[in-house]
mmCIF file of C-alpha atoms in Angstrom:
data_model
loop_
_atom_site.group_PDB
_atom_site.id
_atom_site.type_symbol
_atom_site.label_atom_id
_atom_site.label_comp_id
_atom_site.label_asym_id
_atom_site.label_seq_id
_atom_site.Cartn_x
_atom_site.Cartn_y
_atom_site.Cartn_z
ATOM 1 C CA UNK A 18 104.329 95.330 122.328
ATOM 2 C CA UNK A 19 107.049 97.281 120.775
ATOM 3 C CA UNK A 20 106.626 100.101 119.329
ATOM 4 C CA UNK A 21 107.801 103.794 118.431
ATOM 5 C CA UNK A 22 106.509 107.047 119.884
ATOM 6 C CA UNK A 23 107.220 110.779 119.327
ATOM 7 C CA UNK A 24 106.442 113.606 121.470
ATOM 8 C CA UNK A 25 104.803 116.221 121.319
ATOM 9 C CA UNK A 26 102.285 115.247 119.195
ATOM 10 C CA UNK A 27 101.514 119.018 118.505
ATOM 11 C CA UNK A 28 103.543 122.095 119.197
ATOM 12 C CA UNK A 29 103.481 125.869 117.910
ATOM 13 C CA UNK A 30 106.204 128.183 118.604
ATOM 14 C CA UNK A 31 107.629 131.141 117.394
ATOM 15 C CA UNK A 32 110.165 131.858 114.566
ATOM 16 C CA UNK A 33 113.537 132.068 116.129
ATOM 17 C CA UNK A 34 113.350 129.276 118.976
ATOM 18 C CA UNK A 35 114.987 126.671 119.369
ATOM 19 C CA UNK A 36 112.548 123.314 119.011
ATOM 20 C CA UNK A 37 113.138 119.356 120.125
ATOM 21 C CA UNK A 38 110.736 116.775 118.680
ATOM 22 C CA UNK A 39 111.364 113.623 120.559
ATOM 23 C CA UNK A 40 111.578 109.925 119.365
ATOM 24 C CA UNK A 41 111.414 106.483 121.294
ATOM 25 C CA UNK A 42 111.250 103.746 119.805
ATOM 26 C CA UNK A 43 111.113 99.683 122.029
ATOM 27 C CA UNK A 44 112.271 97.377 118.742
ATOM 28 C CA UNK A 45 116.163 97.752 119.534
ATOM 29 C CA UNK A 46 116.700 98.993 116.014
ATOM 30 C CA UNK A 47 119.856 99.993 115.302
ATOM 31 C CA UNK A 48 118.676 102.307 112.045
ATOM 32 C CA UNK A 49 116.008 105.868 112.652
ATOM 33 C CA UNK A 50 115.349 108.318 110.676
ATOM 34 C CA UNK A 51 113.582 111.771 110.645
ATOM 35 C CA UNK A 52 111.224 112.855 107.734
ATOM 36 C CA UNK A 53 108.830 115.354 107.063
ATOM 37 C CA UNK A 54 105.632 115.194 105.067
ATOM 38 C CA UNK A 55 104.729 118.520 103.421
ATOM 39 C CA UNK A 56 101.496 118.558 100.283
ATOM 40 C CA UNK A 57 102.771 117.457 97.297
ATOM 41 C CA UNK A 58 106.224 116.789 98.365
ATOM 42 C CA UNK A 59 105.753 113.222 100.474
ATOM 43 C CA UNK A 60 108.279 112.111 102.668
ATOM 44 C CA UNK A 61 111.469 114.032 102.946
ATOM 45 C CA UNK A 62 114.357 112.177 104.831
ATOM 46 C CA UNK A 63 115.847 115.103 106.991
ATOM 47 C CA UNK A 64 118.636 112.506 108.871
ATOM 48 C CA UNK A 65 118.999 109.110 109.818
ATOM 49 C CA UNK A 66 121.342 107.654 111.827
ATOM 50 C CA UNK A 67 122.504 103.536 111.517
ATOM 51 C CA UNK A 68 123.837 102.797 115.171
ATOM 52 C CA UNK A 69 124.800 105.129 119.033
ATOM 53 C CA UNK A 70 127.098 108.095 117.983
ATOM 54 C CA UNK A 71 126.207 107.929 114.113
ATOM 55 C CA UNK A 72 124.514 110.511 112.421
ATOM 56 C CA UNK A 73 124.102 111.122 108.873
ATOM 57 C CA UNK A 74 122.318 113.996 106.841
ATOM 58 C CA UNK A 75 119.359 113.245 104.672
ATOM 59 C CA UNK A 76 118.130 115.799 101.558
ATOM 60 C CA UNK A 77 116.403 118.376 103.507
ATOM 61 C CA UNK A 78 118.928 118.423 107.128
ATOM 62 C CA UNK A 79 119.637 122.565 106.525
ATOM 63 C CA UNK A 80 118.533 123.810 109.826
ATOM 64 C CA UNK A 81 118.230 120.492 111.763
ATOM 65 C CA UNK A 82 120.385 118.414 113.648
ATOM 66 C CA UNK A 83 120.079 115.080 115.886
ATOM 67 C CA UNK A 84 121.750 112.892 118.283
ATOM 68 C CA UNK A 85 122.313 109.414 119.024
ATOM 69 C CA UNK A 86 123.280 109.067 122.578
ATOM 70 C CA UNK A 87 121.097 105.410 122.796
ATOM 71 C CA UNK A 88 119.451 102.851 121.036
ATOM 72 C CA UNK A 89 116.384 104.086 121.781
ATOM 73 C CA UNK A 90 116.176 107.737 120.846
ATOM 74 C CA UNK A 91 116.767 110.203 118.138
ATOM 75 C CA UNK A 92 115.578 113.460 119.334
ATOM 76 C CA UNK A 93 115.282 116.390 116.386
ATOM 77 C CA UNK A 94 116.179 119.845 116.570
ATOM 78 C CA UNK A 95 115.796 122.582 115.268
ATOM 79 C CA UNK A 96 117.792 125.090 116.318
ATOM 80 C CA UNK A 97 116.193 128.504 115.292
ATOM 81 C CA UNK A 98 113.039 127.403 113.609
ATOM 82 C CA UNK A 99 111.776 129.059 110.566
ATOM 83 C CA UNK A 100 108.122 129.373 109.023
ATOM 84 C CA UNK A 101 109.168 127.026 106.442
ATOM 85 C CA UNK A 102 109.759 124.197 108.920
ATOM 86 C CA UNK A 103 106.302 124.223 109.652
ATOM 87 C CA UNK A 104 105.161 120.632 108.957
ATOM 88 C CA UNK A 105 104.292 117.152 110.011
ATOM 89 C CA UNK A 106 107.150 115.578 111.234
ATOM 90 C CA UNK A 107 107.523 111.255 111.009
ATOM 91 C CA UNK A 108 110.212 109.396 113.331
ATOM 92 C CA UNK A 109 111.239 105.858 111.976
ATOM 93 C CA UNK A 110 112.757 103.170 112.891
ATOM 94 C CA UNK A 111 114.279 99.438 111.415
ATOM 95 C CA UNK A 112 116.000 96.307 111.716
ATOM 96 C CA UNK A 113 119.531 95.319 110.398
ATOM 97 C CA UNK A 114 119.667 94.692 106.820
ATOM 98 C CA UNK A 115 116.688 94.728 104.687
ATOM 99 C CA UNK A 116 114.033 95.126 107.758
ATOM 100 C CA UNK A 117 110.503 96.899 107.527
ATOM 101 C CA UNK A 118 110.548 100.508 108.289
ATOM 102 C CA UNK A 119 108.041 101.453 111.279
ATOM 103 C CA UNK A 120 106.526 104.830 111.655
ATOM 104 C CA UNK A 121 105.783 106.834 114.404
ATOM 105 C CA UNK A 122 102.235 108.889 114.926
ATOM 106 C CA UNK A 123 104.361 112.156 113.420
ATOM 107 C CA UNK A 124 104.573 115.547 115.287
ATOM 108 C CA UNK A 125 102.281 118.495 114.136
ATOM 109 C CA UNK A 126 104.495 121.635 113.812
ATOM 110 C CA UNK A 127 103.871 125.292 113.448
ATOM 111 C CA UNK A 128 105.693 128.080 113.276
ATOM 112 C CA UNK A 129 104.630 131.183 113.384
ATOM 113 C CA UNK B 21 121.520 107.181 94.965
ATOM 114 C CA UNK B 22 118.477 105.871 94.427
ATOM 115 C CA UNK B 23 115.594 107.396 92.254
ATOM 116 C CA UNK B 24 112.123 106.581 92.887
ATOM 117 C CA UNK B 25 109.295 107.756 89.909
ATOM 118 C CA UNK B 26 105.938 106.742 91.541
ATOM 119 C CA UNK B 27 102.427 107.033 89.272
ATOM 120 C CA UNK B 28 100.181 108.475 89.062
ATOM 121 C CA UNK B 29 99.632 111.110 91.559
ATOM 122 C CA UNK B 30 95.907 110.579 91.971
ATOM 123 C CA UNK B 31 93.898 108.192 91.054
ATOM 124 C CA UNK B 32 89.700 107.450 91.510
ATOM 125 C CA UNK B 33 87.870 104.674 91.001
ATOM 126 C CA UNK B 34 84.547 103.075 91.272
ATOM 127 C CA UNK B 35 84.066 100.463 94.151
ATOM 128 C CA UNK B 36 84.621 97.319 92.831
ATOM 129 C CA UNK B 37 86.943 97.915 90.398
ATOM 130 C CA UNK B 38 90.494 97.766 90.443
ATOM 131 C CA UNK B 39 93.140 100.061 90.904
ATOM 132 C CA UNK B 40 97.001 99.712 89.717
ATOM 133 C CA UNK B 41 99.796 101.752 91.049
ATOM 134 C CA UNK B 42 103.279 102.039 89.061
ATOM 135 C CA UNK B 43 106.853 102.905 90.516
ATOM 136 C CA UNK B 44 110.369 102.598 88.834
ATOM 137 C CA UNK B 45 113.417 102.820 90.407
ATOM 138 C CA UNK B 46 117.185 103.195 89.536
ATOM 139 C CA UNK B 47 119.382 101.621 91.977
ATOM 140 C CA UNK B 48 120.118 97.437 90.836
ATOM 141 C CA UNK B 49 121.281 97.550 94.316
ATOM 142 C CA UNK B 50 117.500 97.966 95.432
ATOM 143 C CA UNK B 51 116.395 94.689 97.165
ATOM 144 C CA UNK B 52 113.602 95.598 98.784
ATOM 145 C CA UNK B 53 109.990 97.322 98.064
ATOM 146 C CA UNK B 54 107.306 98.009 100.887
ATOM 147 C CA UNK B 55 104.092 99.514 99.827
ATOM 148 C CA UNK B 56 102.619 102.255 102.988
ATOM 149 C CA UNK B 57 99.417 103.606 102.986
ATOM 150 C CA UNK B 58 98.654 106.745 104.678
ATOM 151 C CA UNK B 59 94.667 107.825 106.067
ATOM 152 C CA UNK B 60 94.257 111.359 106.508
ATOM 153 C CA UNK B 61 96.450 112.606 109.717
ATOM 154 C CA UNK B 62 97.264 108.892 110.425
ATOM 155 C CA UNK B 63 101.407 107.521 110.289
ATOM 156 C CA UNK B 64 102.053 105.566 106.882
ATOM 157 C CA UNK B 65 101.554 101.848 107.366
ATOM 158 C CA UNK B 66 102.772 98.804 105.651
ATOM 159 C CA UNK B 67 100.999 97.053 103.731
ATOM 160 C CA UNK B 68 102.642 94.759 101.594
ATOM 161 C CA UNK B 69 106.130 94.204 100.675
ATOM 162 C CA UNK B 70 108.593 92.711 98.166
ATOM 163 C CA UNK B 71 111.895 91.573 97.958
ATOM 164 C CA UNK B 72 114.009 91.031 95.024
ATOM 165 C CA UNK B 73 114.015 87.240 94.995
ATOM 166 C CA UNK B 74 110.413 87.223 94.914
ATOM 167 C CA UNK B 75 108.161 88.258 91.467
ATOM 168 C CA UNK B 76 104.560 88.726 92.745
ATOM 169 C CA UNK B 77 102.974 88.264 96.185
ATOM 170 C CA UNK B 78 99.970 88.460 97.410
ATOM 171 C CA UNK B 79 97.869 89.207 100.427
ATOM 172 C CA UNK B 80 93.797 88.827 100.226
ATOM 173 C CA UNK B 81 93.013 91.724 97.666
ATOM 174 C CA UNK B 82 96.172 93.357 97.690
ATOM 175 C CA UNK B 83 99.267 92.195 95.183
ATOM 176 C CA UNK B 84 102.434 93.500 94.067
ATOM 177 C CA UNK B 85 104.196 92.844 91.270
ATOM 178 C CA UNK B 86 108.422 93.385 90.656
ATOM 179 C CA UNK B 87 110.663 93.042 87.611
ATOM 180 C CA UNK B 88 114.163 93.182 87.974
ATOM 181 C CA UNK B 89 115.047 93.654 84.855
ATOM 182 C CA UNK B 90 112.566 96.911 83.858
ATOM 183 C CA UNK B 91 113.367 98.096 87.599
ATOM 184 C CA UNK B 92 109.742 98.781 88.375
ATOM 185 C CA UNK B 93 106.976 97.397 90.558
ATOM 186 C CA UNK B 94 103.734 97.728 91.052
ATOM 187 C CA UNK B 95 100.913 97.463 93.618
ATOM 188 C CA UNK B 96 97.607 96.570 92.562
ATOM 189 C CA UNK B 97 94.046 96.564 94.361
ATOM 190 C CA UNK B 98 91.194 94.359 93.566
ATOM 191 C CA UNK B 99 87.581 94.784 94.563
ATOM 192 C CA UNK B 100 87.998 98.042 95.511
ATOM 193 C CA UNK B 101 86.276 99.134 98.993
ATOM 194 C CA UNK B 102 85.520 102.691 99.987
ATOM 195 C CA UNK B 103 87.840 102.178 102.680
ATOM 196 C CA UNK B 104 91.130 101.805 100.523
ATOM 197 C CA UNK B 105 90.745 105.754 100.002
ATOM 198 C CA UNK B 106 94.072 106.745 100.921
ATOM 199 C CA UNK B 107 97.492 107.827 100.041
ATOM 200 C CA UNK B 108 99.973 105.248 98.946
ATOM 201 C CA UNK B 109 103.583 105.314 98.945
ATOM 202 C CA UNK B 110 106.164 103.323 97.352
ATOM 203 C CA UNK B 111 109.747 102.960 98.468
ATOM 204 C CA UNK B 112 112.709 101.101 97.217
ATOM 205 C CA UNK B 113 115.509 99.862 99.681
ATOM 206 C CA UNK B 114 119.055 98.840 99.060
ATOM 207 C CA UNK B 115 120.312 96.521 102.100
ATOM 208 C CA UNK B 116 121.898 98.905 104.907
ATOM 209 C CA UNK B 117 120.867 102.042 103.221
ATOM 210 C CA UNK B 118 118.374 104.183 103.564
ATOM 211 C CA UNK B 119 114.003 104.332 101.973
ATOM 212 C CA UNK B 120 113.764 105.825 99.305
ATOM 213 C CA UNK B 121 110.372 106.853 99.339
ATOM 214 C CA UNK B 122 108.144 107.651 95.789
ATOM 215 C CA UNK B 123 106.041 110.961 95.788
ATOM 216 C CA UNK B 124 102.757 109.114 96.653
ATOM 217 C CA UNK B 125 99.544 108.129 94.861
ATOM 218 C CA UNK B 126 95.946 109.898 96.174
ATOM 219 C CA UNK B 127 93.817 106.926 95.791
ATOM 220 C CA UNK B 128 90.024 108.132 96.166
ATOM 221 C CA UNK B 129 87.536 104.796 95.849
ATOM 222 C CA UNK B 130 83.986 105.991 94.698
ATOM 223 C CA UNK B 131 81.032 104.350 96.131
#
């Protein structure tokens, strides 16, 4: 079955360091996106990219980038993480056109 | 862009009952609504969605509701089970844009 997976599940690391959350997803969807989920703010879309080599920022991309080298992924990093990017991070991906959005099982992150 | 106003933020109810979730949005552009719910340290699923050609479907106890011309939709939840506890999100979606997503609702279902 297809399906979209992120890795690592969990991580803690240290302010200052540079962090990749991964994302893989098997549906051949051109569009993915990156939120995160912090209490009483829900999803925040962080960037999202429609197609290889596109790349677009979201409402919360200070301090985050990503690359589309594939179909498949849409690895997120952070370059010098910061104690406020600690959160739970959700890949996504979806069809062309008006298609369902699929998450992925998020990414725990903590920085200290 | 697009402007989602989801309520209300939380929401309990006794099992059995009913429960009715309201969004609005501002984009006419909008064409499609998916409803996610979210357990506690689970991914947001889908569990019903809308698009703008359609006024109401339905799916066992779950239904959701759209007009156009008010811009809002709503999901609503009969027979209420225990099990619905949850966080729901709504989202509106203009064609080959991005979710916009609607601050969630904290359903808690009361036994």
């Amino acid at each position: 079955d297809a399906e979209i997976t992120q890795s690592p599940r969990h991580k803690i690391t240290e302010t200052g360091r540079q962090v990749t959350l991964a994302c893989h997803q098997t549906w051949n969807h051109n569009n993915m996106f990156w939120y995160r989920q912090d209490l009483g703010h829900g999803l925040r879309l962080i960037h999202y990219s429609y197609g290889v080599q596109d790349t677009n920022k979201g409402e919360v991309s200070d301090g985050y980038s990503v690359s589309r080298s594939n179909t498949e992924d849409l690895p997120l990093t952070l370059e010098s993480a910061a104690s406020s990017q600690t959160s739970v991070y959700f890949c996504a991906s979806s069809g062309a056109g008006t298609g369902e959005l699929f998450f992925g099982e998020g990414s725990r992150l903590t920085v200290l | 862009g697009e402007n989602v106003e989801q309520h209300p933020s939380t929401l309990s109810v006794q099992e059995g009952d009913s429960a009715v979730i309201k969004c609005t949005y501002s984009d006419s552009a909008s064409n499609y609504f998916p409803w996610y719910k979210q357990e506690l340290g689970k991914r947001p699923q889908l569990i019903i969605d809308i698009r703008s050609n359609v006024g109401e479907k339905k799916d066992q106890r779950i239904a959701v509701t759209l007009n156009k011309t008010a811009k809002h939709f709503s999901l609503h939840i009969t027979e209420t089970q225990p099990e619905d506890s949850a966080v729901y999100f709504c989202a509106a979606h203009p064609t080959g844009n991005q979710f916009y997503f609607g601050t969630g609702t904290s359903l808690t279902v009361i036994p």
